[in-house]
mmCIF file of C-alpha atoms in Angstrom:
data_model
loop_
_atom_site.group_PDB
_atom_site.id
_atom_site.type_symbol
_atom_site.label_atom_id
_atom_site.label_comp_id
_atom_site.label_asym_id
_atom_site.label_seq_id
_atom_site.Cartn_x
_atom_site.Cartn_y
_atom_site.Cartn_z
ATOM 1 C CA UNK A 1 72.121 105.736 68.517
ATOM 2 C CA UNK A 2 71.589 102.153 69.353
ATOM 3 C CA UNK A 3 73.488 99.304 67.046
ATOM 4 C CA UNK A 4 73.483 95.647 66.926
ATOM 5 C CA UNK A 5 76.091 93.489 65.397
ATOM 6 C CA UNK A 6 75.768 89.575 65.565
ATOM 7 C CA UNK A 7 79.163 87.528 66.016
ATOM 8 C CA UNK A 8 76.814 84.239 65.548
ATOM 9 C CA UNK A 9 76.197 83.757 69.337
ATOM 10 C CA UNK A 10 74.746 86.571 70.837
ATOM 11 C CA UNK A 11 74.035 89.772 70.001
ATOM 12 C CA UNK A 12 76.698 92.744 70.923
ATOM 13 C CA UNK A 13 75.008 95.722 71.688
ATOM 14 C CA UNK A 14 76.240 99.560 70.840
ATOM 15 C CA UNK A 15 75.867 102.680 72.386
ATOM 16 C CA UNK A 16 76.589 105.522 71.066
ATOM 17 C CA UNK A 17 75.467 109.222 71.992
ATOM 18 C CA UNK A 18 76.559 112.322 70.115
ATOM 19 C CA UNK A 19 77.260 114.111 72.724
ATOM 20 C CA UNK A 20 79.880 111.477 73.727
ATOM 21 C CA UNK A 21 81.808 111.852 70.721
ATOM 22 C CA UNK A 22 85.452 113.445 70.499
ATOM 23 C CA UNK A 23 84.424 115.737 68.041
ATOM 24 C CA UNK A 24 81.523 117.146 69.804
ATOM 25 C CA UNK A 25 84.734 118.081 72.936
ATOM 26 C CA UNK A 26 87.364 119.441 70.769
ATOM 27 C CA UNK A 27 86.282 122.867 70.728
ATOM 28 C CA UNK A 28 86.102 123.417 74.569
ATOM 29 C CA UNK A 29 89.204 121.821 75.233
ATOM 30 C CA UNK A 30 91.584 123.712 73.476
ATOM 31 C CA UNK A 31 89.974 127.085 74.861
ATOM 32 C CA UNK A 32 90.689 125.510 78.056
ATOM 33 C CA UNK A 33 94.304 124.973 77.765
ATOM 34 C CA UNK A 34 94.624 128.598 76.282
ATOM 35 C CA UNK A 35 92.967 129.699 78.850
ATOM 36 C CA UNK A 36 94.813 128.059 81.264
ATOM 37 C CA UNK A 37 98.068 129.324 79.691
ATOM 38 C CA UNK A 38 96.832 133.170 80.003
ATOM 39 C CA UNK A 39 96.560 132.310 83.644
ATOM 40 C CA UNK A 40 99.960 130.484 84.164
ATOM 41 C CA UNK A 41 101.790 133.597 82.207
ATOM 42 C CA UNK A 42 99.275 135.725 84.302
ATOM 43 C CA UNK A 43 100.715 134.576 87.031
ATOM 44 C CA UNK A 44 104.767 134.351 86.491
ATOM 45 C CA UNK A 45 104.384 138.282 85.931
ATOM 46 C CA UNK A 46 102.505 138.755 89.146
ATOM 47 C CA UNK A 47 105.337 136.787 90.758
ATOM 48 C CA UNK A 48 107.937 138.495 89.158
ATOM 49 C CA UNK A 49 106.639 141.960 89.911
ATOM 50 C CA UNK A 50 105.996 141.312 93.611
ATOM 51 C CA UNK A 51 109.463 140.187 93.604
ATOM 52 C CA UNK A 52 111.059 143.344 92.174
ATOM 53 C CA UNK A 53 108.687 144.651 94.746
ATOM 54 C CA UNK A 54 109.695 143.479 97.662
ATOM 55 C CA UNK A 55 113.800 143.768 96.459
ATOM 56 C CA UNK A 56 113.100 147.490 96.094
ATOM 57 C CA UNK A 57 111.156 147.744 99.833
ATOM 58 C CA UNK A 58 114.373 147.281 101.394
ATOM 59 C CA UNK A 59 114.181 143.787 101.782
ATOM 60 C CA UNK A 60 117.558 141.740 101.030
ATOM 61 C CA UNK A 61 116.546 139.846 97.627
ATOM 62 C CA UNK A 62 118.546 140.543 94.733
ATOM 63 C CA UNK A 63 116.655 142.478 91.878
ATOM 64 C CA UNK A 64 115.462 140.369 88.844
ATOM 65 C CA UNK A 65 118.176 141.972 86.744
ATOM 66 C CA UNK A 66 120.769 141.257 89.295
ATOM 67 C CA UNK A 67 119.817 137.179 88.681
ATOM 68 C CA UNK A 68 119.620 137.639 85.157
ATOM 69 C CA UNK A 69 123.030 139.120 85.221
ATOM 70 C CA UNK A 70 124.562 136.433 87.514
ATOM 71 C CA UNK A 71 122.688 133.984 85.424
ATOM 72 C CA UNK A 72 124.317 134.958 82.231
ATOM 73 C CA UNK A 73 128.269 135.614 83.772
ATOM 74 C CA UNK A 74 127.573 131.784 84.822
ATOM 75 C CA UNK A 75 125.736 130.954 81.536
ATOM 76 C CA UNK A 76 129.348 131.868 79.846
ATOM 77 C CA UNK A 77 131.889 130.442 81.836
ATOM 78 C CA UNK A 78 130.114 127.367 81.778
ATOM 79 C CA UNK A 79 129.513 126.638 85.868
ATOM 80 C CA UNK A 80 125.571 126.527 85.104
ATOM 81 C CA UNK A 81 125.572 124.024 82.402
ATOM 82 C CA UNK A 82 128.335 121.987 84.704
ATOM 83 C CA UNK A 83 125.877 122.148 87.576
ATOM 84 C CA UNK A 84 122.835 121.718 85.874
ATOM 85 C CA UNK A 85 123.735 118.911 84.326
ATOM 86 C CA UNK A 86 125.354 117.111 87.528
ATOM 87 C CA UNK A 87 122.160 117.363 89.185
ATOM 88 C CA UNK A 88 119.784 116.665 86.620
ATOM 89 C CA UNK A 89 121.776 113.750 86.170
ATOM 90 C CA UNK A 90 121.634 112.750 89.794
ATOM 91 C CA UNK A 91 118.082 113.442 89.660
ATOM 92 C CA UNK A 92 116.711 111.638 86.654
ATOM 93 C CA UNK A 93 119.042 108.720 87.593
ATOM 94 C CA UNK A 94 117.657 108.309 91.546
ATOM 95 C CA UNK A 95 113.422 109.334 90.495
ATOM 96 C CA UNK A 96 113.878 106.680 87.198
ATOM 97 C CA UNK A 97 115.218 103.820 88.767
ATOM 98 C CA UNK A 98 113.129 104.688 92.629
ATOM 99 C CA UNK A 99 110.226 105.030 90.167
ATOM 100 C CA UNK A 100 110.692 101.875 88.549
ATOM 101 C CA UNK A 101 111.174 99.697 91.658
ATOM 102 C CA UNK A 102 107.929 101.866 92.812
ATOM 103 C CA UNK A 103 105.678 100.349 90.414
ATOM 104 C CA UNK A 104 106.980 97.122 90.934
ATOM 105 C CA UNK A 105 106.670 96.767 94.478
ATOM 106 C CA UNK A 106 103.444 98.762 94.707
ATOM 107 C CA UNK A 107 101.843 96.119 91.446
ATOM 108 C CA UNK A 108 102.886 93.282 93.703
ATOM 109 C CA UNK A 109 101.646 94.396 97.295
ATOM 110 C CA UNK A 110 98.521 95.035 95.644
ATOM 111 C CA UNK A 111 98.012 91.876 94.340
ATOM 112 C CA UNK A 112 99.187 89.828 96.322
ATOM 113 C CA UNK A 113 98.169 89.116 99.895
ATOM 114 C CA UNK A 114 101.595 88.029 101.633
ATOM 115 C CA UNK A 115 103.809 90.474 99.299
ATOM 116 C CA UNK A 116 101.639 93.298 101.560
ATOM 117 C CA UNK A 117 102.601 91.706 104.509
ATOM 118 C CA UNK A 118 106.142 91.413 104.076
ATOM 119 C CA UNK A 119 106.675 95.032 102.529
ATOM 120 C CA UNK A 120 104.276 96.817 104.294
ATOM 121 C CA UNK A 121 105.311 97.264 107.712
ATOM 122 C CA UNK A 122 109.422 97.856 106.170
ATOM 123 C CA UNK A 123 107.627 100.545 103.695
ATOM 124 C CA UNK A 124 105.862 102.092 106.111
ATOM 125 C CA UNK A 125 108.623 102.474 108.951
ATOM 126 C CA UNK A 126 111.097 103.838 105.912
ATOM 127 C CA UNK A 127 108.848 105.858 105.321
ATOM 128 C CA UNK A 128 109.203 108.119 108.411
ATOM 129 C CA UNK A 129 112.560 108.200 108.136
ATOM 130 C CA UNK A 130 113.715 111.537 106.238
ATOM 131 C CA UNK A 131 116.057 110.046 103.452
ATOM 132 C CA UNK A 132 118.416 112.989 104.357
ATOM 133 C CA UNK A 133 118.738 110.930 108.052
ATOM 134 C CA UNK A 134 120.110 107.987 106.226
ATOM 135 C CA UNK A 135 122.892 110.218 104.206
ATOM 136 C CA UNK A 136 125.791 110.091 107.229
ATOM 137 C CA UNK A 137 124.921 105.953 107.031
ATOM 138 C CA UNK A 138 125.137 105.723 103.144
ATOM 139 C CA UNK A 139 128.130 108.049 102.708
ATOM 140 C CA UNK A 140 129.788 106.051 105.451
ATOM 141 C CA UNK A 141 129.352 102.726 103.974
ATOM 142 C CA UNK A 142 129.168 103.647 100.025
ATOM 143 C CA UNK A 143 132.030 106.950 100.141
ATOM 144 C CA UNK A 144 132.161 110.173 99.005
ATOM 145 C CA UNK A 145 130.934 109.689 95.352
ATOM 146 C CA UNK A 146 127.563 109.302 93.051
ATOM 147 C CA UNK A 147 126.522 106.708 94.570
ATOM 148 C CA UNK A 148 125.241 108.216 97.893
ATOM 149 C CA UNK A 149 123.710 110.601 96.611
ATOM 150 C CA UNK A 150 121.780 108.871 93.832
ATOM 151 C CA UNK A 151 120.867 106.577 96.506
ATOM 152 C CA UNK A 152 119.275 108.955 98.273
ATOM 153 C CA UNK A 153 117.336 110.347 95.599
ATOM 154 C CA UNK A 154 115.805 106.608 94.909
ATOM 155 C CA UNK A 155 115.091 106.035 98.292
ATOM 156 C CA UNK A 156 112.909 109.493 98.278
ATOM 157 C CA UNK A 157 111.037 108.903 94.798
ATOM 158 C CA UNK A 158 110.321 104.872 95.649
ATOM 159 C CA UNK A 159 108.929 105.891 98.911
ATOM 160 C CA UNK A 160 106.691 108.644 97.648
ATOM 161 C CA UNK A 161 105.633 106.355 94.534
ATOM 162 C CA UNK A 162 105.176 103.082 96.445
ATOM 163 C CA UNK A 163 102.057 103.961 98.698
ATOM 164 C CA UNK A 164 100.469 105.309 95.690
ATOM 165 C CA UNK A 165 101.130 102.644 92.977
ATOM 166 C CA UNK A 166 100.013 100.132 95.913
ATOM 167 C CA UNK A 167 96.729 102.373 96.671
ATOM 168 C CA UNK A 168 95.881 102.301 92.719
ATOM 169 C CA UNK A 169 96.140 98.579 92.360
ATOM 170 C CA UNK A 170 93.868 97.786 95.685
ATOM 171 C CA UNK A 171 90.891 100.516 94.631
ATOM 172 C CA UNK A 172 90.597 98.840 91.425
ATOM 173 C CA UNK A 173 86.776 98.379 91.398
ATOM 174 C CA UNK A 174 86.116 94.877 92.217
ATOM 175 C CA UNK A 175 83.306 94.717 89.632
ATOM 176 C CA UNK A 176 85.908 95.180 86.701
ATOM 177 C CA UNK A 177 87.480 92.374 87.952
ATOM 178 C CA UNK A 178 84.656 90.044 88.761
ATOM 179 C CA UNK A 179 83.451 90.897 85.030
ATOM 180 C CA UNK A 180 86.672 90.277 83.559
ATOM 181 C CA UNK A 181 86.475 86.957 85.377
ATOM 182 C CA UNK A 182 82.820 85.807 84.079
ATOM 183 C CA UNK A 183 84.421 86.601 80.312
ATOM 184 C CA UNK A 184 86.631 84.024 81.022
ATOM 185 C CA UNK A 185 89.977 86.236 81.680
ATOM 186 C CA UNK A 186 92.943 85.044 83.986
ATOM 187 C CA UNK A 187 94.931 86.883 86.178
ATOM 188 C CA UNK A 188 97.442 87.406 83.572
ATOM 189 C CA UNK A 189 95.012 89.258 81.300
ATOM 190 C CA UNK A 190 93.172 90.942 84.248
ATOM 191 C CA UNK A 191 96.084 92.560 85.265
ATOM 192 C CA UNK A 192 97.288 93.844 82.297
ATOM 193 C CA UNK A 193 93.568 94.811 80.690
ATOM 194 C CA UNK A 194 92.417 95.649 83.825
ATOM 195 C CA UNK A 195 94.704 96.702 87.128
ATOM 196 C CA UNK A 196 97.241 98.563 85.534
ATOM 197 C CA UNK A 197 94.726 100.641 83.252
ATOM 198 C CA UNK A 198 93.309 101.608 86.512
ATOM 199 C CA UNK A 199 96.357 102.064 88.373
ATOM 200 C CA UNK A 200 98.338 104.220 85.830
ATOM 201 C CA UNK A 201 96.306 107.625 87.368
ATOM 202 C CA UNK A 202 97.548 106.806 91.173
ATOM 203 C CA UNK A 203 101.304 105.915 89.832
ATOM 204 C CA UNK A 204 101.402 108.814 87.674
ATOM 205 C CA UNK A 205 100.462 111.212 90.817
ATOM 206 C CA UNK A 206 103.018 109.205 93.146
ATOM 207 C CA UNK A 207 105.748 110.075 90.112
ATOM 208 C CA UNK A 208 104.880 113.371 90.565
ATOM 209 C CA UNK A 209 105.288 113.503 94.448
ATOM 210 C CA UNK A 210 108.270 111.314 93.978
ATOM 211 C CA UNK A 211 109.762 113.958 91.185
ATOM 212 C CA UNK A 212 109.159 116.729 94.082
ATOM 213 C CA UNK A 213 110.869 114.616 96.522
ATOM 214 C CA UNK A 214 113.914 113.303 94.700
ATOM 215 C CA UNK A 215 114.833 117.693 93.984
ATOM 216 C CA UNK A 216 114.517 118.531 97.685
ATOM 217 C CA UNK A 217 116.648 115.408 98.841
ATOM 218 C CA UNK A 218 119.215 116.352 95.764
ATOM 219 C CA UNK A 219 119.691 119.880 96.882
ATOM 220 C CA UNK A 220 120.392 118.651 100.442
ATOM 221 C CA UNK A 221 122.527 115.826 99.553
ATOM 222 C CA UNK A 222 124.627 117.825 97.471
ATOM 223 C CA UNK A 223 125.129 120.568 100.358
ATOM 224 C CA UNK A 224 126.386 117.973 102.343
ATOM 225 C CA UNK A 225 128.835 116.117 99.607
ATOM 226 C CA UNK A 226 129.227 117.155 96.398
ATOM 227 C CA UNK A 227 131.620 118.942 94.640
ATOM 228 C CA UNK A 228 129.453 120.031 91.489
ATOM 229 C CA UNK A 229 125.723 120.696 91.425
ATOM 230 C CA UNK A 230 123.164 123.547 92.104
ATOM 231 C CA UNK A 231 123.234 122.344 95.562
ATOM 232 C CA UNK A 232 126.592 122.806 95.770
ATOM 233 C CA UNK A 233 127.196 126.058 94.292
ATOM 234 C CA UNK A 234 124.205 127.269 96.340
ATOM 235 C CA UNK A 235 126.019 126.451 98.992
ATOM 236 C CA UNK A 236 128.981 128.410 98.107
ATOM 237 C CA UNK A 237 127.505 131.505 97.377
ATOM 238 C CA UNK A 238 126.351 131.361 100.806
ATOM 239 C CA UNK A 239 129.683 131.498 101.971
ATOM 240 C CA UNK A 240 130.192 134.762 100.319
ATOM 241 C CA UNK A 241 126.917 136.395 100.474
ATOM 242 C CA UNK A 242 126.505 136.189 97.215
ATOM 243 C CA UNK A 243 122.792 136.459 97.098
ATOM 244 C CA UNK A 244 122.141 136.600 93.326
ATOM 245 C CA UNK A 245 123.888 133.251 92.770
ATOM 246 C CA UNK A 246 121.936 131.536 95.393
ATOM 247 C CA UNK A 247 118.630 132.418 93.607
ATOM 248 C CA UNK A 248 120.195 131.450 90.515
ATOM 249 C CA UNK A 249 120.174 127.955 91.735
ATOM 250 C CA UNK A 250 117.146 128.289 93.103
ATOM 251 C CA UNK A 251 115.201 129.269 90.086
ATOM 252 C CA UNK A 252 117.330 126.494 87.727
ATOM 253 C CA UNK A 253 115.948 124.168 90.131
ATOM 254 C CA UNK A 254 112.472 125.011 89.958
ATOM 255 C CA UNK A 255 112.616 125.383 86.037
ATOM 256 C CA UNK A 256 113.849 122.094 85.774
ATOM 257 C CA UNK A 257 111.226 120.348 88.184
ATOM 258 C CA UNK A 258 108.257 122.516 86.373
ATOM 259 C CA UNK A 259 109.470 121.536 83.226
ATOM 260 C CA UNK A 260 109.886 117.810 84.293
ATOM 261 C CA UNK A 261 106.594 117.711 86.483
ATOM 262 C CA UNK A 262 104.828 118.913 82.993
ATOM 263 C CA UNK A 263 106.216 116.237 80.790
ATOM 264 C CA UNK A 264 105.080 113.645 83.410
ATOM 265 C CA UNK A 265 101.347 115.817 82.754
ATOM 266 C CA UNK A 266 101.742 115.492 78.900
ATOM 267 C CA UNK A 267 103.201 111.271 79.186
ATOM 268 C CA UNK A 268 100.079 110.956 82.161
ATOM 269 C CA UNK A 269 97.357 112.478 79.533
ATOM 270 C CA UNK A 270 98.173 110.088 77.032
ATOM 271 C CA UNK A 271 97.666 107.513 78.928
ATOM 272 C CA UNK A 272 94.702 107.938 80.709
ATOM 273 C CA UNK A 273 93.255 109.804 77.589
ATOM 274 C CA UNK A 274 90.209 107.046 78.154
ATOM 275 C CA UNK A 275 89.584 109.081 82.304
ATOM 276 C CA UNK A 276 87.278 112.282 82.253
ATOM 277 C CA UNK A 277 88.926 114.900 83.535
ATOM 278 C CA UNK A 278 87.745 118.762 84.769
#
């Protein structure tokens, strides 16, 4: 359907089409996600049953039960939630504040021509540096403490997030700017109506890489110094053999990163409710 409305200049022209509408996409979209969740539960059974599986071929994994029952003796005398919460701390502390400085960096080497050459080449030679090579240097020069290891984390998320945010700002389609431009916006306004719009889908992936990376480079970090933390009591199971602890640990860490990596889907969904998606 074709409208005009007349602001007393020019005409401003319409479009509308009914199969464009929201309306005429709600039904397939929330048999999608059902279906989707059939497949996701689908699949955690499948996983779990090969595991039991393979525990009962002879192979040295711990039955299901045997975690669940490790899980629970460490549920009640309070070493999971002490653990969990060290490194979730550690982790949301290092991926917020790496994620932050991402953005901010990436925004700026996009958009500005001598930002990229000063950062670049520094980003780009950090970047094939494993943060886990700079942990001897940092716990030398900051101690045995948080700080280390939450500086590790940041280094791993703002590396991962950088490239991405910085990609995002530099595809924005020139036309969108050059249109913005004719309208009569400034920079100011084409940034904000127009770059970061555009960007948010490539930062939102790079937070999700980042989120991946800052868990690995905890887990290390805290084998190497920590004195609480699923790392660390990973590490201590080892000592004994204790095999149901160890996957304890590792499951707790992976529930945690799903459940984080899906709020990041849920926040990233929101805001680019305006991109078509499959």
């Amino acid at each position: 359907m074709r409208s005009e409305r007349h602001d007393g200049r020019r005409p401003i022209v319409a479009v509308t089409s009914a199969g464009a509408t929201r309306d005429g996409n709600a039904p397939a979209r929330p048999r999608k996600n059902r279906t989707f969740l059939v497949l996701n539960i689908i699949s955690i059974v499948a996983g779990i049953a090969i595991w039991w599986g393979l525990s009962l071929a002879g192979l040295q994994f711990p039955t299901p039960a045997e975690v669940v029952s490790a899980a629970w003796k460490m549920i009640q005398d309070g070493t999971l939630a002490t653990d969990v919460g060290a490194s979730l701390g550690r982790v949301l502390a290092g991926f917020a504040l790496g994620s932050v400085a991402a953005v901010i960096v990436g925004f700026v080497m996009g958009w500005y021509t001598a930002a990229r050459g000063l950062f670049e080449p520094w980003i780009q030679f950090f970047r094939t540096i494993p943060p886990l090579a700079m942990l001897p240097l940092v716990l030398v020069l900051m101690g045995i403490g948080e700080s280390p290891k939450i500086f590790v984390i940041f280094l791993a998320a703002f590396l991962s997030c950088v490239i991405s945010t910085y990609q995002g700002v530099v595809n924005v389609d020139k036309t969108l700017i050059n249109a913005a431009r004719v309208l009569g916006a400034g920079d100011g306004t084409i940034f904000r109506r127009v770059v970061v719009p555009a960007s948010t889908p490539f930062i939102l992936v790079g937070m999700r890489v980042g989120l991946g990376s800052a868990w690995g480079t905890l887990v290390a970090a805290e084998l190497l110094a920590a004195q609480a933390g699923l790392g660390h009591r990973m590490q201590s199971a080892q000592l004994y053999y204790d095999l149901p602890t160890i996957f304890v640990g590792i499951i707790a860490i992976g529930v945690l990163g799903l459940i984080m990596d899906r709020l990041l889907m849920i926040a990233g969904n929101k805001l680019t409710a305006w991109q078509e998606n499959r």
